[in-house]
Coordinates of C-alpha atoms and ligand atoms in Angstrom, one line a residue:
M1 CA 66.6 188.0 -41.8
A2 CA 67.6 191.3 -40.2
R3 CA 71.1 192.5 -41.1
L4 CA 73.4 192.0 -38.2
Y5 CA 76.9 193.2 -37.3
D6 CA 77.5 190.7 -34.5
N7 CA 75.9 187.6 -33.0
R8 CA 73.1 189.2 -31.1
K9 CA 69.6 188.7 -32.4
R10 CA 66.8 191.2 -32.9
I11 CA 63.8 189.6 -31.1
L12 CA 60.2 190.6 -31.4
V13 CA 58.0 190.1 -28.3
T14 CA 54.3 190.7 -28.8
G15 CA 52.5 191.3 -25.6
G16 CA 55.8 192.4 -24.0
A17 CA 54.3 194.9 -21.7
G18 CA 52.3 192.1 -20.0
F19 CA 53.2 190.0 -17.0
I20 CA 55.1 187.1 -18.6
G21 CA 56.3 189.2 -21.6
S22 CA 58.1 191.7 -19.4
H23 CA 60.0 188.9 -17.6
L24 CA 60.9 187.4 -20.9
I25 CA 62.3 190.7 -22.0
D26 CA 64.4 191.0 -18.8
R27 CA 66.1 187.7 -19.8
L28 CA 66.5 188.5 -23.5
L29 CA 68.2 191.9 -22.7
E30 CA 70.4 190.2 -20.1
Q31 CA 71.5 187.7 -22.9
G32 CA 72.6 190.7 -25.0
H33 CA 69.8 190.7 -27.6
D34 CA 67.9 193.6 -29.1
V35 CA 64.3 193.5 -28.2
L36 CA 61.3 195.0 -30.0
C37 CA 58.3 195.0 -27.7
I38 CA 54.9 195.5 -29.3
D39 CA 51.8 195.8 -27.2
N40 CA 48.4 197.6 -27.4
L41 CA 48.4 198.0 -23.6
F42 CA 45.0 196.4 -23.2
T43 CA 46.1 194.5 -20.1
G44 CA 49.8 195.3 -20.0
T45 CA 51.2 198.4 -18.6
K46 CA 54.0 200.9 -19.2
R47 CA 55.0 200.3 -15.6
N48 CA 56.1 196.7 -16.6
I49 CA 58.5 198.0 -19.2
D50 CA 59.5 201.4 -17.5
Q51 CA 62.8 199.9 -16.4
F52 CA 63.8 199.2 -20.1
H53 CA 63.2 202.7 -21.5
N54 CA 66.7 204.0 -21.2
H55 CA 68.1 200.7 -22.4
S56 CA 69.9 201.1 -25.8
R57 CA 68.8 197.6 -27.0
F58 CA 65.1 198.0 -26.1
E59 CA 62.3 199.5 -28.3
F60 CA 58.6 199.8 -27.7
M61 CA 55.9 200.1 -30.3
R62 CA 52.2 200.5 -29.5
H63 CA 50.5 198.2 -32.0
D64 CA 47.6 195.7 -32.1
V65 CA 48.6 192.3 -33.4
T66 CA 45.3 191.9 -35.3
F67 CA 46.8 194.4 -37.8
P68 CA 49.7 193.5 -40.1
L69 CA 53.2 194.3 -38.9
Y70 CA 56.2 194.9 -41.1
V71 CA 59.4 194.8 -39.1
E72 CA 62.8 193.1 -39.5
V73 CA 63.7 190.6 -36.8
D74 CA 65.4 187.2 -36.3
E75 CA 63.0 185.6 -33.8
I76 CA 59.4 186.1 -32.7
Y77 CA 57.7 185.4 -29.4
N78 CA 53.9 185.8 -29.8
L79 CA 52.5 186.4 -26.3
A80 CA 49.9 189.1 -27.1
C81 CA 46.5 188.1 -25.7
P82 CA 44.7 188.9 -22.4
A83 CA 45.1 185.9 -20.1
S84 CA 42.7 186.6 -17.2
P85 CA 39.1 185.4 -17.7
V86 CA 37.8 188.8 -16.6
H87 CA 39.7 190.5 -19.3
Y88 CA 39.4 188.1 -22.1
Q89 CA 35.6 187.9 -21.6
H90 CA 35.4 191.7 -21.5
D91 CA 35.5 191.9 -25.4
P92 CA 35.3 188.3 -26.5
V93 CA 35.3 189.0 -30.2
Q94 CA 38.5 191.0 -29.9
T95 CA 40.0 188.1 -27.9
T96 CA 39.4 185.6 -30.7
K97 CA 40.7 188.1 -33.2
T98 CA 43.8 188.6 -31.2
S99 CA 44.5 184.9 -31.1
V100 CA 43.5 184.1 -34.7
H101 CA 44.4 187.3 -36.7
G102 CA 47.3 187.8 -34.4
A103 CA 48.6 184.3 -35.2
I104 CA 48.1 184.9 -39.0
N105 CA 50.0 188.1 -38.9
V106 CA 53.0 186.9 -36.9
L107 CA 53.1 183.7 -39.0
G108 CA 53.0 185.8 -42.2
L109 CA 55.8 187.9 -40.7
A110 CA 57.9 184.8 -39.8
K111 CA 57.3 183.4 -43.3
R112 CA 58.6 186.5 -45.0
L113 CA 61.6 186.6 -42.7
G114 CA 62.2 182.9 -42.5
C115 CA 62.6 183.1 -38.8
K116 CA 61.6 181.0 -35.8
V117 CA 58.2 181.8 -34.2
F118 CA 57.0 181.0 -30.7
Q119 CA 53.4 180.8 -29.7
A120 CA 52.2 181.2 -26.1
S121 CA 49.4 178.6 -26.0
T122 CA 47.7 177.5 -22.9
S123 CA 46.4 174.6 -20.7
E124 CA 43.0 176.0 -21.7
V125 CA 43.3 174.0 -24.9
Y126 CA 42.5 171.0 -22.6
G127 CA 39.3 172.7 -21.4
D128 CA 37.7 171.0 -18.4
P129 CA 39.9 167.9 -18.7
V130 CA 38.8 164.4 -18.1
V131 CA 42.3 163.1 -18.4
H132 CA 44.5 163.9 -15.4
P133 CA 47.2 165.0 -15.4
Q134 CA 47.2 166.4 -18.9
P135 CA 49.7 165.1 -21.4
E136 CA 50.2 166.8 -24.8
E137 CA 48.5 163.9 -26.6
Y138 CA 45.2 164.7 -24.9
W139 CA 42.8 166.5 -27.3
G140 CA 40.9 168.2 -24.5
N141 CA 37.3 168.8 -23.5
V142 CA 36.4 172.3 -24.6
N143 CA 33.0 174.0 -24.9
P144 CA 33.0 175.8 -28.3
I145 CA 30.2 178.2 -27.5
G146 CA 30.7 179.1 -23.8
P147 CA 32.0 182.3 -22.1
R148 CA 35.6 180.9 -22.1
S149 CA 35.5 179.8 -25.7
C150 CA 36.8 183.0 -27.2
Y151 CA 40.1 182.3 -25.4
D152 CA 40.1 178.5 -25.5
E153 CA 39.1 178.1 -29.1
G154 CA 41.1 181.2 -30.2
K155 CA 44.2 179.6 -28.8
R156 CA 43.3 176.2 -30.3
C157 CA 42.9 177.8 -33.7
A158 CA 46.2 179.6 -33.3
E159 CA 47.8 176.2 -32.7
T160 CA 46.2 174.9 -35.8
L161 CA 47.5 177.9 -37.8
F162 CA 51.0 177.4 -36.4
F163 CA 51.1 173.7 -37.4
D164 CA 49.6 174.4 -40.8
Y165 CA 52.2 177.1 -41.5
H166 CA 54.8 174.6 -40.4
R167 CA 53.5 171.8 -42.7
Q168 CA 52.5 174.0 -45.6
H169 CA 55.3 176.6 -45.6
G170 CA 58.1 174.8 -43.7
L171 CA 58.1 177.4 -40.9
E172 CA 60.1 176.7 -37.8
I173 CA 57.5 176.9 -35.0
K174 CA 57.7 176.5 -31.2
V175 CA 54.4 176.0 -29.3
A176 CA 54.2 176.0 -25.5
R177 CA 51.1 175.1 -23.5
I178 CA 51.5 177.3 -20.5
F179 CA 49.8 176.3 -17.2
N180 CA 48.8 178.9 -14.6
T181 CA 51.7 181.1 -14.0
Y182 CA 52.1 183.8 -11.3
G183 CA 54.6 186.3 -9.9
P184 CA 55.6 189.9 -9.6
R185 CA 54.1 192.3 -12.4
M186 CA 50.8 190.5 -12.5
H187 CA 48.3 193.4 -12.5
P188 CA 46.9 193.8 -9.0
A189 CA 43.4 194.2 -10.5
D190 CA 43.9 191.4 -13.0
G191 CA 41.2 189.2 -11.6
R192 CA 43.2 186.0 -11.6
V193 CA 43.2 183.9 -8.5
V194 CA 46.8 184.5 -7.2
S195 CA 46.7 188.3 -7.6
N196 CA 43.1 188.5 -6.2
F197 CA 43.8 186.4 -3.1
I198 CA 47.0 188.3 -2.3
M199 CA 45.5 191.7 -2.7
Q200 CA 42.4 190.8 -0.7
A201 CA 44.6 189.3 2.0
L202 CA 46.9 192.3 2.2
R203 CA 43.9 194.6 2.5
D204 CA 42.2 192.3 5.1
E205 CA 39.2 192.1 2.7
P206 CA 37.2 188.9 2.3
I207 CA 38.9 186.3 0.1
S208 CA 36.6 185.4 -2.7
I209 CA 36.5 181.7 -3.4
F210 CA 34.4 180.8 -6.5
G211 CA 32.5 177.6 -5.9
D212 CA 33.5 175.4 -2.9
G213 CA 37.2 175.8 -3.6
S214 CA 37.7 172.1 -4.3
Q215 CA 38.7 172.8 -7.9
T216 CA 42.5 172.5 -8.5
R217 CA 45.2 174.4 -10.3
S218 CA 49.0 173.9 -10.5
F219 CA 50.9 177.2 -10.2
C220 CA 54.2 177.9 -11.8
Y221 CA 56.5 180.8 -10.8
V222 CA 57.2 183.1 -13.7
D223 CA 61.0 182.8 -13.6
D224 CA 60.7 179.0 -14.1
L225 CA 58.2 179.5 -16.9
V226 CA 60.5 182.0 -18.8
E227 CA 63.4 179.6 -18.5
G228 CA 61.2 177.0 -20.2
L229 CA 60.3 179.4 -23.0
L230 CA 64.0 180.3 -23.6
R231 CA 65.0 176.6 -23.7
L232 CA 62.2 175.8 -26.1
M233 CA 63.2 178.6 -28.5
A234 CA 66.8 177.4 -28.4
T235 CA 65.9 173.9 -29.7
G236 CA 66.5 172.7 -33.3
P237 CA 63.8 172.6 -36.0
E238 CA 62.8 169.1 -35.1
I239 CA 61.2 170.3 -31.9
T240 CA 57.9 172.1 -32.5
G241 CA 55.9 171.3 -29.4
P242 CA 53.3 171.5 -28.3
V243 CA 55.0 171.1 -25.0
N244 CA 53.4 171.6 -21.6
L245 CA 55.2 174.1 -19.3
G246 CA 53.9 174.4 -15.8
N247 CA 54.5 173.2 -12.2
P248 CA 53.0 169.8 -11.5
A249 CA 52.4 170.6 -7.8
E250 CA 48.6 170.8 -7.6
F251 CA 46.6 172.7 -5.0
T252 CA 42.9 173.3 -4.4
I253 CA 41.8 176.9 -4.6
K254 CA 40.8 176.6 -0.9
E255 CA 44.4 175.6 0.0
L256 CA 45.7 178.6 -2.0
A257 CA 43.3 180.9 -0.1
E258 CA 44.5 179.5 3.3
K259 CA 48.1 179.9 2.2
A260 CA 47.6 183.6 1.2
I261 CA 46.0 184.3 4.5
E262 CA 48.7 182.6 6.5
M263 CA 51.6 184.0 4.6
T264 CA 50.4 187.6 4.8
G265 CA 49.2 187.3 8.4
S266 CA 45.9 188.6 7.2
K267 CA 42.6 189.0 9.2
S268 CA 40.6 188.2 6.1
D269 CA 37.7 185.7 6.1
I270 CA 36.8 183.5 3.3
V271 CA 33.6 184.1 1.3
Y272 CA 32.1 181.8 -1.2
R273 CA 30.8 183.1 -4.5
E274 CA 29.1 181.5 -7.5
L275 CA 31.4 179.3 -9.6
P276 CA 31.8 180.8 -13.1
R277 CA 30.4 178.7 -16.0
D278 CA 32.7 176.1 -17.5
D279 CA 35.3 176.7 -14.8
P280 CA 37.7 173.7 -15.1
K281 CA 37.6 171.3 -12.1
Q282 CA 41.2 170.2 -12.2
R283 CA 44.4 171.0 -13.9
Q284 CA 47.9 169.6 -13.7
P285 CA 50.5 169.4 -16.4
D286 CA 52.3 166.2 -17.3
I287 CA 55.7 167.7 -18.0
A288 CA 57.5 164.5 -19.0
L289 CA 58.1 165.9 -22.5
A290 CA 59.6 169.1 -21.3
R291 CA 61.9 167.2 -18.9
R292 CA 63.0 165.0 -21.8
T293 CA 63.4 167.4 -24.6
L294 CA 64.3 170.7 -22.8
D295 CA 65.8 169.2 -19.6
W296 CA 63.5 171.6 -17.9
Q297 CA 61.5 171.4 -14.7
P298 CA 60.3 174.1 -12.2
A299 CA 62.7 174.9 -9.3
V300 CA 60.5 177.3 -7.3
D301 CA 57.9 175.9 -5.0
L302 CA 54.6 177.7 -4.2
E303 CA 55.6 178.9 -0.8
K304 CA 58.8 180.6 -2.1
G305 CA 57.1 182.0 -5.2
L306 CA 54.1 183.3 -3.3
G307 CA 56.5 185.0 -0.8
W308 CA 58.2 187.0 -3.6
T309 CA 54.8 187.8 -5.2
I310 CA 53.4 189.0 -1.8
D311 CA 56.5 191.2 -1.4
Y312 CA 55.9 192.8 -4.8
F313 CA 52.2 193.5 -4.1
K314 CA 53.0 194.8 -0.6
A315 CA 55.4 197.4 -2.1
L316 CA 52.6 198.5 -4.6
L317 CA 50.0 199.1 -1.8
P318 CA 50.9 202.8 -0.9
E319 CA 50.8 203.8 -4.6
L320 CA 47.5 202.0 -5.1
A321 CA 46.0 203.6 -2.0
D322 CA 46.9 207.1 -3.5
S323 CA 45.2 206.3 -6.8
R324 CA 42.0 204.9 -5.3
Ligands
LIG401 P1 49.0 189.7 -19.6 O1 47.5 190.0 -19.8 O2 49.7 190.3 -18.5 O3 49.8 190.0 -21.0 C1 49.2 190.0 -22.3 C2 49.8 191.2 -23.0 O4 49.2 191.2 -24.4 C3 49.3 192.5 -22.4 O5 50.4 193.3 -22.3 C4 48.3 193.0 -23.4 O6 48.2 194.4 -23.4 C5 48.8 192.5 -24.7 N1 47.8 192.4 -25.7 C6 46.5 191.9 -25.6 N2 45.9 191.9 -26.8 C7 46.7 192.5 -27.7 C8 46.7 192.8 -29.0 N3 45.6 192.6 -29.8 N4 47.8 193.4 -29.6 C9 48.9 193.6 -28.9 N5 49.0 193.3 -27.6 C10 47.9 192.8 -27.0 O7 49.0 188.1 -19.6 P2 50.2 187.1 -19.3 O8 49.9 186.3 -18.2 O9 51.5 187.8 -19.4 O10 50.1 186.2 -20.6 C11 51.0 186.2 -21.7 C12 50.6 185.1 -22.7 O11 50.8 183.9 -22.1 C13 49.2 185.2 -23.3 O12 49.2 184.9 -24.6 C14 48.5 184.2 -22.4 O13 47.4 183.6 -23.1 C15 49.6 183.1 -22.2 N6 49.3 182.3 -21.0 C16 49.5 182.8 -19.8 C17 49.2 182.0 -18.7 C18 49.3 182.5 -17.3 O14 49.0 181.8 -16.3 N7 49.9 183.7 -17.0 C19 48.7 180.7 -18.9 C20 48.6 180.2 -20.2 C21 48.9 181.0 -21.2
LIG402 N1 52.0 189.9 -42.7 C1 52.6 190.8 -41.8 N2 53.9 191.1 -41.9 C2 54.7 190.6 -42.9 C3 54.1 189.6 -43.8 C4 52.8 189.3 -43.6 O1 51.9 191.3 -40.9 O2 55.9 190.9 -42.9 C5 50.6 189.6 -42.5 C6 49.7 190.0 -43.7 O3 48.7 190.7 -43.1 C7 49.2 188.7 -44.2 C8 49.4 187.7 -43.1 O4 50.5 188.1 -42.4 O5 47.8 188.8 -44.4 C9 49.6 186.3 -43.6 O6 50.7 186.3 -44.5 P1 50.9 185.2 -45.6 O7 52.1 185.6 -46.4 O8 50.9 183.9 -45.0 O9 49.5 185.3 -46.4 P2 49.0 186.2 -47.6 O10 49.7 187.5 -47.5 O11 49.3 185.4 -48.8 O12 47.5 186.3 -47.3
LIG403 N1 39.1 181.9 -8.5 C1 38.5 182.1 -7.3 N2 38.5 183.4 -6.8 C2 39.0 184.5 -7.5 C3 39.5 184.3 -8.8 C4 39.5 183.0 -9.3 O1 38.1 181.2 -6.6 O2 38.9 185.6 -7.0 C5 39.1 180.5 -9.1 C6 38.5 180.4 -10.4 O3 37.2 180.1 -10.4 C7 39.3 179.2 -10.9 C8 40.7 179.3 -10.3 O4 40.5 180.2 -9.2 O5 38.8 178.0 -10.5 C9 41.7 179.9 -11.2 O6 41.2 181.1 -11.8 P1 42.1 182.1 -12.7 O7 41.1 183.1 -13.2 O8 43.3 182.5 -12.0 O9 42.6 181.1 -13.9 P2 42.0 180.0 -14.8 O10 42.8 178.8 -14.5 O11 40.5 179.7 -14.4 O12 42.1 180.5 -16.2

């Protein structure tokens, strides 16, 4: 345990310069904690954490979680890992290492410090699910050797490591299975569907639907998600997860494209491109467990959340045009 002079905690956030991590840091600083953000800036950006740089309780360290890390903290949130298929497939070996070696290192750190450790797992552990919606008891339908496996199996192995450190070493763990989350500070060139569609719509460029657009996703606004992460971390040792965190409102990708066009007043057409291999056909979280144990459910509907996200990307446009 770190030595403290008052009640505030020193909290490590790996992947803190990324989309979700930077929103989590907002909340942790607001709550009065000290935050150590570590990130190798693979998909995260300094822009996401610029606003914290003069903050006396914020510290940034450029570091890759696949290497050991010796720091003194009271809690750990492990979010380091590229989340967009385009990025995690760019260097798949590094993606698996990030999930697996990264988990071993943060678990070793948590073991030495005797502190709580949170893992950002994913709905991808369910693969292309045949059970719908997906409850935590479902073991999933994952291809172990496909293009998405570096991410899916890496995250599954990280869950295994978390539960084995829990059983073998008595570590206090918190595992959340995060479903598609969106909002401001997603990278505009991230490649994920929400950022792609909004950027294409704002630029009046064709909206690229992969496949026929009948596949579904359930989109959670980032503020809702972060509230769930904080509630999970605040639970007692009996709550380990895995717990699904996501918004159960399910949409087809075609519906999302139409919404992006309508809400931006865009002149974009829709174009259909080849569906990537192993792309899940449906995804919707069963959040009964989160409701019961965390008293949590999302509050922001897609329309409202998309509106805020569109405003964020709109404000970025002039700067992006300069750097093109
Ligand atoms: P993101 O890509 O914006 O953030 C990931 C961060 O991790 C980036 O800042 C990146 O630079 C950093 N990172 C990557 N590899 C690293 C390494 N080896 N060492 C140190 N830092 C590294 O993605 P996000 O959407 O903010 O996702 C955050 C976490 O939540 C990830 O673990 C992701 O798998 C998980 N998750 C996200 C979603 C979602 O829809 N956004 C869904 C399920 C799970
Ligand atoms: N580790 C770390 N920081 C620490 C303690 C451990 O990064 O403060 C890493 C270290 O690289 C080690 C891994 O976590 O390999 C797993 O630690 P653990 O104690 O579980 O295993 P061991 O050291 O016995 O292999
Ligand atoms: N998708 C799409 N057009 C895009 C990007 C993604 O149609 O420009 C589809 C993708 O094939 C998938 C869904 O949108 O069916 C969600 O993709 P994303 O990469 O955001 O996340 P995933 O849930 O697949 O990890």
